[in-house]
Each structure stands twice: as structure tokens, then as C-alpha cells.
N, CA, C and O atoms as a Tinker XYZ file with bonds, in Angstrom:
   276  protein
     1  N    105.283000  102.688000   70.954000    73     2
     2  CA   106.324000  102.069000   71.269000    64     1     3
     3  C    106.804000  102.357000   72.541000    63     2     4     5
     4  O    106.398000  103.365000   73.119000    81     3
     5  N    107.591000  101.631000   73.041000    73     3     6
     6  CA   108.320000  101.882000   74.520000    64     5     7
     7  C    109.581000  102.460000   74.249000    63     6     8     9
     8  O    110.286000  101.916000   73.399000    81     7
     9  N    109.942000  103.376000   74.776000    73     7    10
    10  CA   111.240000  103.354000   74.826000    64     9    11
    11  C    112.003000  102.349000   76.064000    63    10    12    13
    12  O    113.214000  102.328000   75.843000    81    11
    13  N    111.823000  101.945000   76.661000    73    11    14
    14  CA   112.552000  101.082000   77.244000    64    13    15
    15  C    111.682000   99.762000   78.067000    63    14    16    17
    16  O    111.146000   99.992000   79.151000    81    15
    17  N    111.624000   98.637000   77.548000    73    15    18
    18  CA   110.772000   97.699000   77.444000    64    17    19
    19  C    111.459000   96.639000   78.475000    63    18    20    21
    20  O    112.687000   96.666000   78.552000    81    19
    21  N    110.761000   95.746000   79.238000    73    19    22
    22  CA   111.402000   94.842000   80.073000    64    21    23
    23  C    112.576000   95.021000   81.144000    63    22    24    25
    24  O    113.613000   94.449000   81.479000    81    23
    25  N    111.544000   96.546000   81.611000    73    23    26
    26  CA   112.780000   96.975000   82.702000    64    25    27
    27  C    112.658000   96.528000   84.366000    63    26    28    29
    28  O    113.579000   96.838000   85.122000    81    27
    29  N    111.713000   95.939000   84.769000    73    27    30
    30  CA   111.830000   95.150000   85.878000    64    29    31
    31  C    112.838000   93.837000   85.659000    63    30    32    33
    32  O    112.899000   93.027000   84.734000    81    31
    33  N    113.635000   93.970000   86.947000    73    31    34
    34  CA   114.521000   93.040000   86.715000    64    33    35
    35  C    114.183000   91.307000   87.257000    63    34    36    37
    36  O    114.868000   90.368000   86.852000    81    35
    37  N    113.214000   91.169000   88.057000    73    35    38
    38  CA   112.973000   89.871000   88.540000    64    37    39
    39  C    111.439000   90.118000   88.304000    63    38    40    41
    40  O    110.853000   90.335000   89.364000    81    39
    41  N    110.646000   90.141000   87.203000    73    39    42
    42  CA   108.938000   89.646000   87.452000    64    41    43
    43  C    108.727000   88.781000   87.496000    63    42    44    45
    44  O    107.533000   88.549000   87.309000    81    43
    45  N    109.571000   87.662000   87.748000    73    43    46
    46  CA   108.592000   86.872000   88.903000    64    45    47
    47  C    108.285000   86.748000   90.529000    63    46    48    49
    48  O    107.620000   85.989000   91.234000    81    47
    49  N    109.277000   88.106000   90.773000    73    47    50
    50  CA   109.205000   87.909000   92.239000    64    49    51
    51  C    108.354000   89.378000   92.347000    63    50    52    53
    52  O    108.044000   89.889000   93.423000    81    51
    53  N    108.073000   89.891000   91.150000    73    51    54
    54  CA   107.538000   91.082000   91.604000    64    53    55
    55  C    105.590000   91.106000   91.326000    63    54    56    57
    56  O    104.940000   90.189000   90.826000    81    55
    57  N    105.016000   92.527000   91.865000    73    55    58
    58  CA   103.682000   92.217000   91.818000    64    57    59
    59  C    103.325000   92.352000   90.527000    63    58    60    61
    60  O    103.851000   93.131000   89.731000    81    59
    61  N    102.336000   91.519000   90.279000    73    59    62
    62  CA   101.530000   91.556000   88.911000    64    61    63
    63  C    101.192000   92.919000   88.424000    63    62    64    65
    64  O    101.854000   93.397000   87.502000    81    63
    65  N    100.187000   93.606000   88.983000    73    63    66
    66  CA   100.328000   95.411000   88.706000    64    65    67
    67  C    101.313000   95.706000   88.392000    63    66    68    69
    68  O    101.210000   96.046000   87.214000    81    67
    69  N    102.487000   95.824000   88.777000    73    67    70
    70  CA   103.749000   96.349000   88.466000    64    69    71
    71  C    104.063000   96.061000   86.750000    63    70    72    73
    72  O    104.378000   96.897000   85.903000    81    71
    73  N    103.852000   94.567000   86.584000    73    71    74
    74  CA   103.807000   94.175000   85.430000    64    73    75
    75  C    102.897000   94.106000   84.155000    63    74    76    77
    76  O    103.221000   93.948000   82.978000    81    75
    77  N    101.753000   94.259000   84.689000    73    75    78
    78  CA   100.599000   95.048000   83.980000    64    77    79
    79  C    100.850000   96.398000   83.319000    63    78    80    81
    80  O    100.770000   96.872000   82.186000    81    79
    81  N    101.087000   96.678000   84.172000    73    79    82
    82  CA   101.492000   98.713000   84.073000    64    81    83
    83  C    102.719000   98.648000   82.885000    63    82    84    85
    84  O    102.694000   99.204000   81.788000    81    83
    85  N    103.655000   97.906000   83.380000    73    83    86
    86  CA   104.969000   97.918000   82.059000    64    85    87
    87  C    104.346000   97.487000   80.988000    63    86    88    89
    88  O    104.246000   98.378000   80.145000    81    87
    89  N    103.862000   96.428000   80.658000    73    87    90
    90  CA   103.595000   95.913000   79.333000    64    89    91
    91  C    102.198000   96.892000   79.230000    63    90    92    93
    92  O    102.334000   97.471000   78.153000    81    91
    93  N    101.494000   97.141000   79.573000    73    91    94
    94  CA    99.950000   97.617000   78.664000    64    93    95
    95  C     99.860000   99.429000   79.311000    63    94    96    97
    96  O     98.867000  100.109000   79.051000    81    95
    97  N    100.811000   99.888000   79.986000    73    95    98
    98  CA   100.843000  101.475000   80.057000    64    97    99
    99  C    100.061000  101.412000   81.378000    63    98   100   101
   100  O     99.924000  100.526000   82.223000    81    99
   101  N     99.445000  103.079000   81.216000    73    99   102
   102  CA    98.748000  103.755000   82.138000    64   101   103
   103  C     97.068000  103.020000   81.485000    63   102   104   105
   104  O     96.022000  102.849000   82.111000    81   103
   105  N     97.324000  102.783000   80.327000    73   103   106
   106  CA    95.333000  101.987000   80.021000    64   105   107
   107  C     95.336000  100.935000   80.430000    63   106   108   109
   108  O     94.189000  100.519000   80.595000    81   107
   109  N     96.402000   99.969000   80.803000    73   107   110
   110  CA    96.234000   98.689000   81.437000    64   109   111
   111  C     95.803000   98.602000   82.443000    63   110   112   113
   112  O     94.924000   97.906000   82.953000    81   111
   113  N     96.826000   99.781000   82.952000    73   111   114
   114  CA    96.554000   99.884000   84.691000    64   113   115
   115  C     95.065000  100.697000   85.251000    63   114   116   117
   116  O     94.195000  100.361000   86.054000    81   115
   117  N     95.167000  101.298000   84.829000    73   115   118
   118  CA    93.854000  102.351000   85.011000    64   117   119
   119  C     92.897000  101.234000   84.751000    63   118   120   121
   120  O     92.403000  100.934000   85.838000    81   119
   121  N     92.303000  100.311000   83.579000    73   119   122
   122  CA    91.454000   99.167000   83.212000    64   121   123
   123  C     91.318000   98.402000   84.570000    63   122   124   125
   124  O     90.248000   98.124000   85.110000    81   123
   125  N     92.703000   98.073000   85.088000    73   123   126
   126  CA    92.480000   97.202000   86.003000    64   125   127
   127  C     91.711000   97.569000   87.528000    63   126   128   129
   128  O     90.835000   96.969000   88.151000    81   127
   129  N     92.453000   98.818000   87.806000    73   127   130
   130  CA    91.789000   99.271000   88.589000    64   129   131
   131  C     90.382000   99.702000   88.575000    63   130   132   133
   132  O     89.809000   99.893000   89.648000    81   131
   133  N     89.609000   99.919000   87.146000    73   131   134
   134  CA    88.400000  100.484000   87.262000    64   133   135
   135  C     87.352000   98.630000   87.290000    63   134   136   137
   136  O     86.234000   98.434000   87.764000    81   135
   137  N     88.105000   97.814000   86.735000    73   135   138
   138  CA    87.496000   96.680000   87.026000    64   137   139
   139  C     87.251000   96.277000   88.635000    63   138   140   141
   140  O     86.219000   95.812000   89.119000    81   139
   141  N     88.488000   96.588000   89.310000    73   139   142
   142  CA    88.521000   95.804000   91.271000    64   141   143
   143  C     87.571000   97.131000   91.730000    63   142   144   145
   144  O     86.902000   97.030000   92.758000    81   143
   145  N     87.534000   98.371000   90.937000    73   143   146
   146  CA    86.379000   99.141000   91.728000    64   145   147
   147  C     84.996000   98.674000   91.453000    63   146   148   149
   148  O     84.295000   98.462000   92.442000    81   147
   149  N     84.513000   98.488000   90.339000    73   147   150
   150  CA    82.905000   97.845000   89.825000    64   149   151
   151  C     82.901000   96.764000   90.619000    63   150   152   153
   152  O     81.904000   96.755000   91.342000    81   151
   153  N     83.806000   95.610000   90.815000    73   151   154
   154  CA    83.703000   94.763000   91.691000    64   153   155
   155  C     83.229000   95.288000   93.019000    63   154   156   157
   156  O     82.170000   95.022000   93.588000    81   155
   157  N     84.503000   96.324000   93.534000    73   155   158
   158  CA    83.704000   96.754000   94.692000    64   157   159
   159  C     82.668000   96.962000   94.775000    63   158   160   161
   160  O     81.991000   96.342000   95.596000    81   159
   161  N     82.060000   98.019000   93.876000    73   159   162
   162  CA    80.748000   98.549000   94.324000    64   161   163
   163  C     79.788000   97.466000   94.077000    63   162   164   165
   164  O     78.761000   97.462000   94.754000    81   163
   165  N     79.996000   96.471000   93.128000    73   163   166
   166  CA    78.922000   95.380000   93.167000    64   165   167
   167  C     78.534000   95.003000   94.153000    63   166   168   169
   168  O     77.415000   95.118000   94.651000    81   167
   169  N     80.263000   94.072000   94.855000    73   167   170
   170  CA    79.554000   93.630000   95.581000    64   169   171
   171  C     79.030000   94.311000   97.140000    63   170   172   173
   172  O     78.649000   93.554000   98.033000    81   171
   173  N     79.054000   95.322000   97.265000    73   171   174
   174  CA    79.008000   96.166000   98.741000    64   173   175
   175  C     77.446000   96.806000   98.280000    63   174   176   177
   176  O     76.342000   96.619000   98.793000    81   175
   177  N     77.743000   97.401000   97.426000    73   175   178
   178  CA    76.484000   97.885000   97.441000    64   177   179
   179  C     75.215000   97.319000   96.899000    63   178   180   181
   180  O     74.084000   97.673000   97.232000    81   179
   181  N     75.510000   96.448000   96.072000    73   179   182
   182  CA    73.864000   95.745000   95.542000    64   181   183
   183  C     73.990000   94.381000   95.856000    63   182   184   185
   184  O     72.879000   93.852000   95.883000    81   183
   185  N     74.865000   93.644000   96.091000    73   183   186
   186  CA    74.949000   92.132000   96.583000    64   185   187
   187  C     74.378000   92.283000   98.147000    63   186   188   189
   188  O     73.293000   91.846000   98.532000    81   187
   189  N     75.725000   93.275000   99.265000    73   187   190
   190  CA    75.326000   93.269000  100.045000    64   189   191
   191  C     74.199000   93.917000  101.085000    63   190   192   193
   192  O     73.964000   93.505000  102.221000    81   191
   193  N     73.407000   95.308000  100.242000    73   191   194
   194  CA    72.667000   95.692000  100.429000    64   193   195
   195  C     70.955000   94.940000  100.373000    63   194   196   197
   196  O     70.002000   95.069000  101.142000    81   195
   197  N     71.147000   94.045000   98.948000    73   195   198
   198  CA    69.999000   93.522000   98.514000    64   197   199
   199  C     70.253000   92.030000   99.451000    63   198   200   201
   200  O     69.744000   91.094000   98.834000    81   199
   201  N     70.851000   91.610000  100.667000    73   199   202
   202  CA    71.171000   90.438000  101.310000    64   201   203
   203  C     69.794000   90.478000  102.415000    63   202   204   205
   204  O     69.441000   91.482000  103.034000    81   203
   205  N     69.146000   89.142000  102.479000    73   203   206
   206  CA    68.106000   88.946000  103.062000    64   205   207
   207  C     68.289000   89.160000  104.508000    63   206   208   209
   208  O     67.265000   89.545000  105.072000    81   207
   209  N     69.444000   88.993000  105.340000    73   207   210
   210  CA    69.812000   88.946000  106.423000    64   209   211
   211  C     71.133000   89.607000  106.946000    63   210   212   213
   212  O     71.860000   89.889000  105.993000    81   211
   213  N     71.763000   89.999000  108.360000    73   211   214
   214  CA    73.010000   90.678000  108.389000    64   213   215
   215  C     74.034000   90.171000  107.999000    63   214   216   217
   216  O     75.037000   90.756000  107.591000    81   215
   217  N     73.768000   88.504000  108.145000    73   215   218
   218  CA    75.093000   87.425000  108.285000    64   217   219
   219  C     75.241000   87.303000  106.744000    63   218   220   221
   220  O     76.359000   86.869000  106.467000    81   219
   221  N     74.448000   87.554000  105.620000    73   219   222
   222  CA    74.526000   87.720000  104.327000    64   221   223
   223  C     74.895000   88.549000  104.171000    63   222   224   225
   224  O     75.872000   88.277000  103.472000    81   223
   225  N     74.869000   89.917000  104.346000    73   223   226
   226  CA    75.562000   91.085000  103.723000    64   225   227
   227  C     76.851000   91.306000  104.389000    63   226   228   229
   228  O     77.776000   91.940000  103.881000    81   227
   229  N     76.877000   90.653000  105.761000    73   227   230
   230  CA    78.697000   90.700000  106.159000    64   229   231
   231  C     79.310000   89.939000  105.757000    63   230   232   233
   232  O     80.537000   89.949000  105.848000    81   231
   233  N     78.463000   88.820000  105.046000    73   231   234
   234  CA    79.409000   87.583000  104.398000    64   233   235
   235  C     79.689000   88.311000  102.621000    63   234   236   237
   236  O     80.693000   87.995000  101.984000    81   235
   237  N     79.003000   88.935000  102.254000    73   235   238
   238  CA    79.438000   89.292000  101.057000    64   237   239
   239  C     79.797000   90.719000  100.784000    63   238   240   241
   240  O     79.950000   91.272000   99.695000    81   239
   241  N     79.918000   91.294000  102.230000    73   239   242
   242  CA    80.900000   92.457000  102.443000    64   241   243
   243  C     82.472000   91.738000  102.230000    63   242   244   245
   244  O     83.303000   92.072000  101.386000    81   243
   245  N     82.570000   90.930000  102.998000    73   243   246
   246  CA    84.093000   90.101000  103.424000    64   245   247
   247  C     84.500000   89.286000  102.344000    63   246   248   249
   248  O     85.710000   89.211000  102.131000    81   247
   249  N     83.635000   88.599000  101.548000    73   247   250
   250  CA    84.134000   87.842000  100.007000    64   249   251
   251  C     84.359000   89.111000   98.970000    63   250   252   253
   252  O     85.084000   88.953000   97.987000    81   251
   253  N     83.665000   90.460000   99.248000    73   251   254
   254  CA    84.394000   91.008000   98.187000    64   253   255
   255  C     85.633000   91.544000   98.821000    63   254   256   257
   256  O     86.624000   91.329000   98.123000    81   255
   257  N     85.848000   92.109000   99.815000    73   255   258
   258  CA    87.341000   92.715000  100.261000    64   257   259
   259  C     87.974000   91.522000   99.947000    63   258   260   261
   260  O     89.008000   91.507000   99.279000    81   259
   261  N     87.463000   90.561000  100.355000    73   259   262
   262  CA    89.333000   89.411000   99.956000    64   261   263
   263  C     89.580000   89.480000   98.591000    63   262   264   265
   264  O     90.742000   89.518000   98.188000    81   263
   265  N     88.543000   89.504000   97.752000    73   263   266
   266  CA    88.817000   89.684000   96.340000    64   265   267
   267  C     89.650000   90.743000   96.238000    63   266   268   269
   268  O     90.855000   90.497000   96.188000    81   267
   269  N     89.283000   91.872000   96.196000    73   267   270
   270  CA    89.237000   93.564000   96.251000    64   269   271
   271  C     90.790000   93.730000   96.568000    63   270   272   273
   272  O     91.572000   94.096000   95.690000    81   271
   273  N     91.163000   93.463000   97.772000    73   271   274
   274  CA    92.167000   93.514000   98.370000    64   273   275
   275  C     93.108000   92.588000   98.456000    63   274   276
   276  O     94.116000   92.794000   99.131000    81   275
């Protein structure tokens, strides 16, 4: 049980990561970072390297970075 819940004064105006970290704690925040890291690795390492041409590789990297960042 958390000592202080609903600390963010304006959750509708704050970043979603801060709300997830407040609601789910360190486990939820680290899980979200791990998920985004796995998406980044899959997009850059597996999809971009296995693309048939340079345009496909750059497109895979660009789409992956748009999702992750």
C-alpha cells in the first residue's frame, strides 16, 4: 500500500509515464521502459537489417523511432 496516492495535482495535464509510475510503482515504470526497449531492438536490429533495400531499412528505423520516442 502506498503512503501517498493521487499526488499528481493535474493528471490530465501530465505525462502518461508519470501517471503509470504513480499508479503501478517501480515495477510498472520499468516494465514500460522494457517494452519500449524491446520495440526499439526489434525494429532496428531485426526488421531494418533484414530489409531488402536501403529505403526499407531507413523506413523501418524511422517508424520505429517515431513509436519509441
